Tab-separated table of C-alpha atoms and ligand atoms in Angstrom:
chain	number	residue	atom	x	y	z
V	99	MET	CA	106.758	130.721	90.134
V	100	ALA	CA	105.302	133.670	92.074
V	101	GLU	CA	107.447	135.137	94.859
V	102	THR	CA	106.771	133.668	98.305
V	103	SER	CA	108.251	134.456	101.693
V	104	LYS	CA	110.693	131.796	102.901
V	105	SER	CA	109.617	129.985	106.018
V	106	PRO	CA	111.624	127.892	108.517
V	107	PHE	CA	108.639	125.506	108.911
V	108	VAL	CA	106.664	124.155	105.966
V	109	VAL	CA	103.678	121.786	106.023
V	110	VAL	CA	102.974	119.983	102.748
V	111	ALA	CA	99.608	118.232	102.434
V	112	ASN	CA	97.382	117.496	99.458
V	113	ARG	CA	94.695	119.858	100.691
V	114	LEU	CA	94.994	123.312	102.142
V	115	PRO	CA	93.170	123.610	105.488
V	116	VAL	CA	90.519	125.708	103.742
V	117	ASP	CA	88.459	125.056	100.631
V	118	ARG	CA	86.918	127.710	98.494
V	119	ASP	CA	83.190	127.770	99.161
V	120	THR	CA	81.488	127.028	95.876
V	121	GLY	CA	78.244	128.620	97.138
V	122	ASP	CA	76.967	132.107	96.371
V	123	ASP	CA	79.880	134.093	97.718
V	124	ALA	CA	83.050	132.990	95.918
V	125	ALA	CA	85.259	134.924	98.338
V	126	GLN	CA	84.326	132.652	101.270
V	127	TRP	CA	86.619	129.940	102.636
V	128	ARG	CA	85.521	127.036	104.763
V	129	ALA	CA	87.369	124.255	106.618
V	130	SER	CA	88.432	121.354	104.359
V	131	PRO	CA	87.031	117.871	105.031
V	132	GLY	CA	88.763	115.169	107.044
V	133	GLY	CA	90.794	114.537	110.140
V	134	LEU	CA	94.162	115.626	108.730
V	135	VAL	CA	93.174	119.277	108.616
V	136	THR	CA	91.465	119.151	112.034
V	137	ALA	CA	94.684	117.880	113.554
V	138	LEU	CA	97.262	119.983	111.723
V	139	GLU	CA	95.751	123.436	111.765
V	140	PRO	CA	96.681	124.181	115.397
V	141	VAL	CA	100.216	122.859	114.736
V	142	LEU	CA	100.752	125.280	111.868
V	143	ARG	CA	99.388	128.176	113.920
V	144	GLN	CA	101.804	127.430	116.730
V	145	HIS	CA	104.845	127.238	114.469
V	146	ASP	CA	103.928	130.197	112.281
V	147	GLY	CA	104.775	128.150	109.216
V	148	ILE	CA	103.459	128.002	105.690
V	149	TRP	CA	101.081	125.341	104.369
V	150	VAL	CA	101.497	124.128	100.778
V	151	GLY	CA	98.409	122.410	99.331
V	152	TRP	CA	95.596	122.214	96.809
V	153	PRO	CA	92.701	124.650	97.396
V	154	GLY	CA	90.072	122.157	96.161
V	155	SER	CA	88.949	124.297	93.202
V	156	ALA	CA	90.511	126.619	90.652
V	157	LEU	CA	91.794	130.024	91.813
V	158	ASP	CA	92.533	133.173	89.806
V	159	ASP	CA	95.872	133.681	91.499
V	160	TYR	CA	98.220	130.973	92.745
V	161	GLY	CA	100.440	133.213	94.842
V	162	GLN	CA	100.850	132.902	98.604
V	163	PHE	CA	97.949	134.297	100.664
V	164	GLU	CA	96.620	134.347	104.230
V	165	VAL	CA	93.314	133.203	105.691
V	166	ASP	CA	92.596	133.770	109.361
V	167	GLY	CA	96.290	134.220	110.162
V	168	LEU	CA	97.431	131.056	108.314
V	169	LYS	CA	100.005	131.434	105.526
V	170	LEU	CA	98.937	129.328	102.552
V	171	LEU	CA	100.577	128.487	99.243
V	172	PRO	CA	98.057	126.999	96.795
V	173	ILE	CA	99.077	124.346	94.253
V	174	GLU	CA	97.142	124.177	91.019
V	175	LEU	CA	95.741	120.873	89.719
V	176	SER	CA	94.391	120.595	86.183
V	177	SER	CA	91.155	118.685	85.604
V	178	ASP	CA	93.217	115.777	84.184
V	179	GLU	CA	95.357	115.765	87.310
V	180	ILE	CA	92.302	115.804	89.558
V	181	GLU	CA	91.058	112.768	87.655
V	182	ASN	CA	94.324	110.825	87.507
V	183	TYR	CA	96.315	111.910	90.571
V	184	TYR	CA	93.567	112.710	93.126
V	185	GLU	CA	90.555	110.592	92.171
V	186	GLY	CA	92.660	107.922	90.444
V	187	MET	CA	96.007	107.038	92.017
V	188	SER	CA	95.289	108.568	95.448
V	189	ASN	CA	91.689	107.516	95.959
V	190	GLY	CA	91.170	104.684	93.463
V	191	THR	CA	94.464	102.863	94.137
V	192	LEU	CA	96.237	103.835	97.366
V	193	TRP	CA	93.210	104.551	99.589
V	194	PRO	CA	91.545	101.128	99.087
V	195	LEU	CA	94.900	99.276	99.062
V	196	TYR	CA	95.979	100.833	102.361
V	197	HIS	CA	92.543	100.231	103.932
V	198	ASP	CA	92.718	96.452	103.814
V	199	VAL	CA	91.321	96.335	100.235
V	200	VAL	CA	87.817	96.949	101.667
V	201	ALA	CA	87.189	98.022	98.043
V	202	LYS	CA	89.211	96.723	95.115
V	203	PRO	CA	92.139	98.962	94.154
V	204	ALA	CA	92.635	99.723	90.457
V	205	PHE	CA	96.107	99.986	88.934
V	206	HIS	CA	96.522	102.312	85.946
V	207	ARG	CA	99.827	103.511	84.539
V	208	GLU	CA	98.466	106.927	83.548
V	209	TRP	CA	97.316	107.456	87.151
V	210	TRP	CA	100.850	106.707	88.327
V	211	ASP	CA	102.368	109.153	85.824
V	212	ALA	CA	100.080	111.927	87.094
V	213	TYR	CA	100.934	111.003	90.702
V	214	GLU	CA	104.651	111.451	89.995
V	215	GLN	CA	104.063	114.701	88.137
V	216	VAL	CA	101.924	116.238	90.889
V	217	ASN	CA	104.247	115.025	93.666
V	218	ARG	CA	107.080	116.820	91.858
V	219	ARG	CA	105.069	120.039	91.730
V	220	PHE	CA	104.431	119.886	95.486
V	221	ALA	CA	108.119	119.152	96.157
V	222	GLU	CA	109.252	122.095	94.028
V	223	ALA	CA	106.819	124.487	95.706
V	224	ALA	CA	107.892	123.327	99.173
V	225	ALA	CA	111.588	123.617	98.280
V	226	HIS	CA	110.938	127.117	96.973
V	227	SER	CA	109.090	128.319	100.082
V	228	ALA	CA	111.493	126.852	102.668
V	229	ALA	CA	114.248	128.926	104.295
V	230	PRO	CA	117.771	127.447	104.590
V	231	ASP	CA	117.850	124.453	107.003
V	232	ALA	CA	114.057	124.550	107.252
V	233	VAL	CA	111.942	121.752	108.694
V	234	VAL	CA	109.479	120.394	106.139
V	235	TRP	CA	106.661	118.117	107.231
V	236	VAL	CA	104.981	116.159	104.413
V	237	HIS	CA	101.605	114.482	104.994
V	238	ASP	CA	99.699	111.470	103.835
V	239	TYR	CA	99.305	108.945	101.054
V	240	GLN	CA	98.800	111.468	98.248
V	241	LEU	CA	102.406	112.711	98.588
V	242	GLN	CA	104.606	109.712	99.295
V	243	LEU	CA	107.177	110.589	96.621
V	244	VAL	CA	107.700	114.116	97.927
V	245	PRO	CA	110.305	113.297	100.643
V	246	ALA	CA	112.863	111.850	98.177
V	247	MET	CA	112.169	114.594	95.617
V	248	LEU	CA	112.666	117.225	98.305
V	249	ARG	CA	115.917	115.684	99.505
V	250	GLU	CA	117.282	115.867	95.995
V	251	LEU	CA	116.265	119.516	95.651
V	252	ARG	CA	117.168	120.652	99.173
V	253	PRO	CA	119.587	118.361	101.028
V	254	ASP	CA	120.000	121.064	103.725
V	255	MET	CA	116.518	120.490	105.146
V	256	ARG	CA	115.100	118.202	107.837
V	257	ILE	CA	112.302	116.220	106.206
V	258	GLY	CA	109.511	114.493	108.109
V	259	PHE	CA	106.659	112.434	106.699
V	260	PHE	CA	103.489	111.343	108.484
V	261	LEU	CA	101.000	108.815	107.108
V	262	HIS	CA	97.499	109.523	108.442
V	263	ILE	CA	95.973	106.279	107.176
V	264	PRO	CA	96.981	102.673	107.941
V	265	PHE	CA	100.150	101.328	106.322
V	266	PRO	CA	99.207	97.926	104.880
V	267	PRO	CA	100.713	94.522	105.598
V	268	THR	CA	103.442	93.397	103.199
V	269	GLU	CA	101.153	90.930	101.347
V	270	LEU	CA	98.808	93.749	100.307
V	271	PHE	CA	101.449	96.398	99.653
V	272	LYS	CA	103.262	93.994	97.332
V	273	GLN	CA	100.350	94.180	94.872
V	274	LEU	CA	101.298	97.737	93.977
V	275	PRO	CA	103.171	97.851	90.655
V	276	TRP	CA	105.087	100.912	91.937
V	277	ARG	CA	105.891	99.478	95.378
V	278	ASN	CA	109.650	100.157	95.249
V	279	GLN	CA	109.197	103.736	94.067
V	280	ILE	CA	106.838	104.454	96.976
V	281	LEU	CA	109.253	102.959	99.517
V	282	GLU	CA	112.140	104.940	98.043
V	283	GLY	CA	110.024	108.094	98.048
V	284	LEU	CA	109.303	107.721	101.768
V	285	LEU	CA	112.934	106.935	102.558
V	286	GLY	CA	113.792	110.469	101.438
V	287	ALA	CA	112.534	111.564	104.882
V	288	ASP	CA	114.625	111.584	108.082
V	289	LEU	CA	111.613	110.454	110.085
V	290	VAL	CA	108.587	108.524	108.795
V	291	GLY	CA	105.662	108.545	111.228
V	292	PHE	CA	102.745	106.113	111.363
V	293	GLN	CA	99.562	105.981	113.443
V	294	ARG	CA	100.205	102.529	114.918
V	295	PRO	CA	103.366	100.535	115.702
V	296	GLY	CA	102.158	97.832	113.271
V	297	GLY	CA	102.361	100.308	110.355
V	298	ALA	CA	105.948	101.260	111.227
V	299	ALA	CA	106.876	97.565	111.492
V	300	ASN	CA	105.231	96.787	108.116
V	301	PHE	CA	107.244	99.580	106.521
V	302	ALA	CA	110.602	98.496	108.012
V	303	ARG	CA	109.911	94.900	106.949
V	304	LEU	CA	109.052	95.911	103.369
V	305	VAL	CA	112.132	98.097	103.100
V	306	ARG	CA	114.271	95.148	104.235
V	307	LEU	CA	112.589	92.598	101.978
V	308	ARG	CA	112.279	94.703	98.850
V	309	LEU	CA	115.223	97.099	99.019
V	310	GLY	CA	117.619	95.133	101.228
V	311	HIS	CA	118.090	97.918	103.816
V	312	LYS	CA	118.770	96.586	107.297
V	313	ASN	CA	117.029	98.027	110.316
V	314	HIS	CA	118.066	98.236	113.957
V	315	ARG	CA	114.735	98.386	115.728
V	316	ASP	CA	113.093	101.520	114.338
V	317	ARG	CA	116.163	102.806	112.498
V	318	ILE	CA	116.705	101.902	108.850
V	319	VAL	CA	120.241	102.203	107.514
V	320	LEU	CA	120.587	103.180	103.856
V	321	ASP	CA	123.512	102.254	101.573
V	322	ASN	CA	125.087	105.703	101.982
V	323	GLY	CA	124.987	105.341	105.779
V	324	ARG	CA	122.081	107.789	106.253
V	325	GLU	CA	119.533	106.665	108.824
V	326	VAL	CA	115.767	106.904	108.502
V	327	CYS	CA	113.633	106.414	111.576
V	328	ALA	CA	110.176	104.751	111.300
V	329	ARG	CA	107.972	105.101	114.389
V	330	ALA	CA	104.385	105.356	115.565
V	331	TYR	CA	102.974	108.723	116.641
V	332	PRO	CA	99.219	108.331	117.304
V	333	ILE	CA	97.614	111.595	116.214
V	334	SER	CA	95.176	113.533	118.357
V	335	ILE	CA	93.085	116.701	118.559
V	336	ASP	CA	93.168	120.075	120.267
V	337	PHE	CA	91.457	118.901	123.468
V	338	ALA	CA	91.509	122.234	125.312
V	339	SER	CA	89.993	124.323	122.527
V	340	LEU	CA	87.277	121.787	121.651
V	341	GLU	CA	86.318	121.298	125.301
V	342	LYS	CA	86.147	125.055	125.745
V	343	LEU	CA	83.854	125.309	122.740
V	344	ALA	CA	81.652	122.479	124.062
V	345	ARG	CA	81.221	124.325	127.369
V	346	THR	CA	80.018	127.590	125.788
V	347	PRO	CA	76.377	128.490	126.522
V	348	GLY	CA	75.560	128.634	122.790
V	349	VAL	CA	76.695	125.055	122.187
V	350	ARG	CA	74.973	123.752	125.322
V	351	GLN	CA	71.735	125.435	124.332
V	352	ARG	CA	71.984	124.002	120.834
V	353	ALA	CA	72.528	120.513	122.323
V	354	ASP	CA	69.296	120.948	124.337
V	355	GLU	CA	67.474	122.047	121.198
V	356	ILE	CA	68.703	119.003	119.268
V	357	ARG	CA	67.519	116.724	122.080
V	358	ALA	CA	64.120	118.395	122.179
V	359	GLU	CA	63.741	118.240	118.388
V	360	LEU	CA	64.528	114.536	118.394
V	361	GLY	CA	61.902	113.761	120.994
V	362	GLY	CA	63.161	114.815	124.409
V	363	THR	CA	63.637	111.539	126.193
V	364	ARG	CA	64.723	109.363	123.283
V	365	LYS	CA	68.244	107.919	123.509
V	366	ILE	CA	70.318	109.406	120.714
V	367	PHE	CA	72.763	107.247	118.781
V	368	LEU	CA	75.147	109.256	116.597
V	369	GLY	CA	77.439	108.484	113.656
V	370	VAL	CA	79.658	111.181	112.111
V	371	ASP	CA	81.792	110.254	109.120
V	372	ARG	CA	82.939	111.304	105.713
V	373	LEU	CA	80.746	109.263	103.407
V	374	ASP	CA	83.339	106.551	102.754
V	375	TYR	CA	83.119	102.775	102.274
V	376	THR	CA	85.781	102.219	104.940
V	377	LYS	CA	83.545	103.672	107.669
V	378	GLY	CA	81.015	100.826	107.985
V	379	ILE	CA	78.020	103.202	107.945
V	380	ARG	CA	75.523	100.836	106.326
V	381	GLN	CA	76.445	97.977	108.665
V	382	ARG	CA	75.913	100.037	111.817
V	383	LEU	CA	72.524	101.290	110.558
V	384	ARG	CA	71.592	97.747	109.733
V	385	ALA	CA	72.479	96.619	113.274
V	386	PHE	CA	70.326	99.439	114.671
V	387	GLY	CA	67.413	98.520	112.352
V	388	GLU	CA	67.585	94.877	113.440
V	389	LEU	CA	67.378	95.888	117.099
V	390	ILE	CA	64.088	97.640	116.295
V	391	VAL	CA	62.761	94.708	114.245
V	392	ASP	CA	63.528	92.329	117.112
V	393	GLY	CA	61.758	94.581	119.603
V	394	LEU	CA	64.912	95.311	121.598
V	395	ILE	CA	64.701	99.021	120.787
V	396	ASP	CA	61.494	100.990	120.288
V	397	VAL	CA	61.390	103.982	117.934
V	398	ASP	CA	59.743	105.933	120.734
V	399	ASP	CA	62.796	105.349	122.888
V	400	ALA	CA	65.738	105.726	120.522
V	401	VAL	CA	66.841	107.434	117.325
V	402	PHE	CA	69.967	107.197	115.170
V	403	VAL	CA	71.427	110.417	113.729
V	404	GLN	CA	73.920	109.759	110.951
V	405	VAL	CA	75.908	112.687	109.604
V	406	ALA	CA	77.629	111.642	106.376
V	407	SER	CA	79.672	114.467	104.901
V	408	PRO	CA	80.017	114.446	101.125
V	409	SER	CA	83.368	113.076	99.955
V	410	ARG	CA	85.123	112.189	96.662
V	411	GLU	CA	81.785	112.228	94.918
V	412	ARG	CA	83.067	111.535	91.411
V	413	VAL	CA	84.847	108.286	92.379
V	414	GLN	CA	82.639	105.335	91.396
V	415	GLN	CA	83.015	103.424	94.665
V	416	TYR	CA	81.825	106.506	96.562
V	417	VAL	CA	78.802	106.873	94.282
V	418	GLU	CA	77.949	103.228	95.010
V	419	VAL	CA	78.378	103.387	98.761
V	420	ARG	CA	76.161	106.468	98.900
V	421	HIS	CA	73.378	104.694	96.998
V	422	ASP	CA	73.769	101.671	99.193
V	423	ILE	CA	73.511	103.662	102.442
V	424	GLU	CA	70.606	105.738	101.205
V	425	ARG	CA	68.724	102.620	100.133
V	426	TRP	CA	69.126	101.198	103.636
V	427	VAL	CA	68.085	104.423	105.342
V	428	GLY	CA	64.988	104.595	103.149
V	429	ARG	CA	64.161	100.973	103.807
V	430	ILE	CA	64.593	101.144	107.580
V	431	ASN	CA	62.662	104.409	107.893
V	432	GLY	CA	59.954	103.166	105.519
V	433	ASP	CA	59.521	99.805	107.247
V	434	LEU	CA	59.986	100.812	110.862
V	435	GLY	CA	59.095	104.498	111.159
V	436	ARG	CA	55.848	106.076	112.268
V	437	ILE	CA	54.564	109.600	111.678
V	438	GLY	CA	56.812	111.901	113.704
V	439	ARG	CA	59.057	108.967	114.661
V	440	GLN	CA	61.806	108.253	112.161
V	441	PRO	CA	64.324	105.670	113.382
V	442	ILE	CA	67.157	107.258	111.379
V	443	HIS	CA	67.929	110.900	110.702
V	444	TYR	CA	70.351	110.888	107.803
V	445	LEU	CA	72.153	114.160	107.041
V	446	HIS	CA	74.269	114.223	103.896
V	447	SER	CA	76.096	117.403	104.776
V	448	SER	CA	79.013	118.867	106.699
V	449	TYR	CA	78.552	121.220	109.640
V	450	PRO	CA	80.595	123.843	111.460
V	451	ARG	CA	82.524	122.935	114.626
V	452	GLU	CA	79.882	124.462	116.922
V	453	GLU	CA	77.097	122.299	115.514
V	454	MET	CA	79.290	119.193	115.762
V	455	ALA	CA	80.140	119.970	119.397
V	456	ALA	CA	76.411	120.315	120.142
V	457	LEU	CA	75.631	117.008	118.413
V	458	PHE	CA	78.393	115.253	120.377
V	459	GLN	CA	76.902	116.623	123.563
V	460	ALA	CA	73.390	115.615	122.661
V	461	ALA	CA	74.329	112.012	121.757
V	462	ASP	CA	74.009	109.251	124.364
V	463	VAL	CA	75.844	106.669	122.257
V	464	MET	CA	78.489	107.551	119.677
V	465	VAL	CA	78.946	104.796	117.099
V	466	VAL	CA	82.321	104.702	115.282
V	467	THR	CA	82.645	101.466	113.339
V	468	PRO	CA	85.184	101.664	110.477
V	469	PHE	CA	86.562	98.482	108.863
V	470	ALA	CA	89.962	100.161	108.795
V	471	ASP	CA	90.962	103.643	109.949
V	472	GLY	CA	94.332	105.273	110.641
V	473	MET	CA	93.109	106.890	113.880
V	474	ASN	CA	89.541	108.282	113.736
V	475	LEU	CA	89.504	111.664	115.387
V	476	VAL	CA	85.701	111.749	115.651
V	477	ALA	CA	85.976	109.237	118.520
V	478	LYS	CA	88.404	111.568	120.307
V	479	GLU	CA	86.198	114.592	119.595
V	480	TYR	CA	83.180	112.889	121.153
V	481	VAL	CA	85.105	112.043	124.307
V	482	THR	CA	86.419	115.613	124.508
V	483	CYS	CA	82.919	117.107	124.356
V	484	ARG	CA	81.611	114.863	127.216
V	485	TYR	CA	82.890	117.032	130.047
V	486	GLY	CA	80.106	115.671	132.288
V	487	ASN	CA	81.749	112.213	132.051
V	488	ASP	CA	78.607	110.699	130.594
V	489	GLY	CA	77.833	109.140	127.215
V	490	ALA	CA	79.064	105.890	125.672
V	491	LEU	CA	81.440	105.223	122.806
V	492	VAL	CA	81.040	102.162	120.577
V	493	LEU	CA	84.338	101.856	118.720
V	494	SER	CA	85.731	99.538	116.072
V	495	GLU	CA	88.826	97.648	117.118
V	496	PHE	CA	90.160	98.399	113.606
V	497	ALA	CA	90.382	102.155	114.248
V	498	GLY	CA	93.771	103.372	115.480
V	499	ALA	CA	91.877	105.097	118.334
V	500	ALA	CA	91.075	101.663	119.817
V	501	ASP	CA	94.713	101.373	121.008
V	502	GLU	CA	94.143	104.359	123.284
V	503	LEU	CA	90.392	104.441	124.031
V	504	LYS	CA	90.337	101.011	125.604
V	505	GLN	CA	87.320	101.753	127.801
V	506	ALA	CA	85.055	102.109	124.755
V	507	PHE	CA	82.581	99.342	123.864
V	508	LEU	CA	84.920	97.725	121.333
V	509	VAL	CA	83.406	95.938	118.337
V	510	ASN	CA	84.337	94.051	115.193
V	511	PRO	CA	82.341	95.910	112.500
V	512	HIS	CA	82.109	92.777	110.338
V	513	ASP	CA	80.126	91.107	113.126
V	514	ILE	CA	76.595	92.514	112.989
V	515	ASN	CA	75.461	90.522	116.040
V	516	GLY	CA	78.451	91.781	118.009
V	517	MET	CA	77.591	95.367	117.025
V	518	ARG	CA	73.962	94.866	118.050
V	519	GLU	CA	75.081	93.637	121.455
V	520	ALA	CA	77.551	96.470	121.944
V	521	MET	CA	75.020	99.139	120.919
V	522	LEU	CA	72.439	97.703	123.280
V	523	ALA	CA	74.951	97.371	126.116
V	524	ALA	CA	76.077	100.971	125.571
V	525	MET	CA	72.468	102.210	125.633
V	526	ARG	CA	71.579	100.287	128.771
V	527	ALA	CA	74.849	100.725	130.684
V	528	ASP	CA	74.835	101.792	134.288
V	529	PRO	CA	75.730	105.535	134.594
V	530	HIS	CA	78.531	104.727	137.068
V	531	ASP	CA	80.108	102.344	134.597
V	532	LEU	CA	79.823	104.944	131.813
V	533	SER	CA	81.325	107.623	134.009
V	534	ARG	CA	84.300	105.405	134.912
V	535	ARG	CA	84.916	104.628	131.233
V	536	MET	CA	84.513	108.224	130.086
V	537	ARG	CA	86.819	109.636	132.771
V	538	ALA	CA	89.586	107.271	131.690
V	539	MET	CA	89.121	108.055	127.982
V	540	ARG	CA	89.046	111.801	128.594
V	541	LYS	CA	92.240	111.602	130.623
V	542	GLN	CA	93.905	109.746	127.767
V	543	VAL	CA	92.928	112.364	125.160
V	544	ARG	CA	93.664	115.318	127.476
V	545	GLU	CA	97.162	114.021	128.226
V	546	ASN	CA	97.897	113.030	124.632
V	547	ASP	CA	96.576	115.954	122.649
V	548	ILE	CA	97.626	117.382	119.296
V	549	ASP	CA	100.277	119.508	120.931
V	550	SER	CA	102.103	116.535	122.445
V	551	TRP	CA	101.772	114.628	119.142
V	552	ALA	CA	103.413	117.451	117.181
V	553	LYS	CA	106.047	118.026	119.871
V	554	ASN	CA	106.993	114.342	119.923
V	555	PHE	CA	107.278	114.159	116.153
V	556	LEU	CA	109.081	117.452	115.670
V	557	SER	CA	111.562	116.950	118.503
V	558	ASP	CA	112.420	113.510	117.132
V	559	LEU	CA	112.778	115.076	113.698
V	560	ALA	CA	115.037	117.790	115.073
V	561	GLY	CA	117.361	114.973	115.984
V	562	ARG	CA	117.413	115.032	119.743
V	563	GLU	CA	115.861	111.657	120.338
V	564	LEU	CA	117.121	110.160	117.101
V	565	ALA	CA	120.612	110.540	118.422
V	566	SER	CA	119.877	109.010	121.826
V	567	ALA	CA	117.294	106.306	120.945
F	330	G6P	C1	91.415	111.596	105.272
F	330	G6P	C2	92.798	111.634	104.671
F	330	G6P	C3	93.210	113.048	104.306
F	330	G6P	C4	92.145	113.693	103.441
F	330	G6P	C5	90.781	113.634	104.140
F	330	G6P	C6	89.645	114.213	103.301
F	330	G6P	O1	91.406	112.231	106.527
F	330	G6P	O2	93.726	111.052	105.554
F	330	G6P	O3	94.435	113.051	103.616
F	330	G6P	O4	92.461	115.029	103.129
F	330	G6P	O5	90.481	112.271	104.415
F	330	G6P	O6	89.599	113.610	102.042
F	330	G6P	P1	89.741	114.456	100.701
F	330	G6P	O7	89.946	113.438	99.629
F	330	G6P	O8	88.467	115.214	100.608
F	330	G6P	O9	90.920	115.368	100.884
């Protein structure tokens, strides 16, 4: 293994925060997809740590390197491992199983073998790059075996684990042929963090039922007397830096341009998601289309902009959901559009932070309607960009963010009529009512930002609160 500098703080996540741009200039890096990276990048910067992860495509050199002041240690995945560990076990088994089986999980033994093998590689790299007594923070469903592997390799370290997606109820988790191995893998950590209290409770219950470990509230006692704490730490975003960006003249001007391009006075509905079957994209577009068909919304008065960033494009269920959404967009635009007046603007692409901040500012109604979602940081980003205390948020009650953003127009995404009503109510709401709601939501995100999330987790991991809880 190439020589790396030893760090007192190590983040281990499947992806590095940057991906190699596969465009013309191979030397370019761009931000990786998803909420995990958005949330963790400022944490790593603050702690001057090293991030161990997969760069998303093959590199010539797998030694440690730096991008924009971040120390990164890339982990290589072979094409078989991408197929079996990443697309297979991570995104064909665990992702659907943990998201309420919205899609059917597949169970394949060769996927599991690759999962174990790749988890071991991550654990070895993290152990190798950590200084004595280091703090290592492992992230998400792709790496649930790493905590126990790390403990075996480096018992001197403090090991934290955070699950960014929901942790399923016992009845669903029990389907997994490797359920005990996953639980034991997670129990290698000193602190296991979840987005919602329900996830932490599901985990403690499973550990008791399946492995016989007793728990005292959120503390699980292992046979050797070691304690593992399982708690909820709702993740957040860097409120101050995103709000600052949203206030810059360039972003404000771009928001005006977007408004003008979409028709000036039309109300703008906005959806921003990775193109994923858990996000409920087709259902929200369908609700919007029905409002037009029923004459409750006129295409001269409103438009829906849906940004769907490409994701996991070789996994069959993602191929299907893309076709499904695109069929609906085509149908709604074909049936209900007029020249110069498309009801839906569908953008299958990802955009830089500045463009996203401008879109959030331009949108009158943000529509976030996942069937299941660990947190959903897009909802928090929208609220952060609305420094004028205007705009409305329609939010699924099945997103972790619904626990905190209670003043949103909350919906059940399985209920198309309910979504229609909420979207209409959000569009027609009195500005005073919207301002009251937005102020409260902004206060919540401002006071519970990414910094307080990381501080809470890391101070608990350091042992202060564990000892006194
Ligand atoms: C979610 C997951 C992350 C993942 C991201 C992007 O936010 O919680 O672990 O990295 O999606 O997905 P991808 O498969 O492209 O890494």
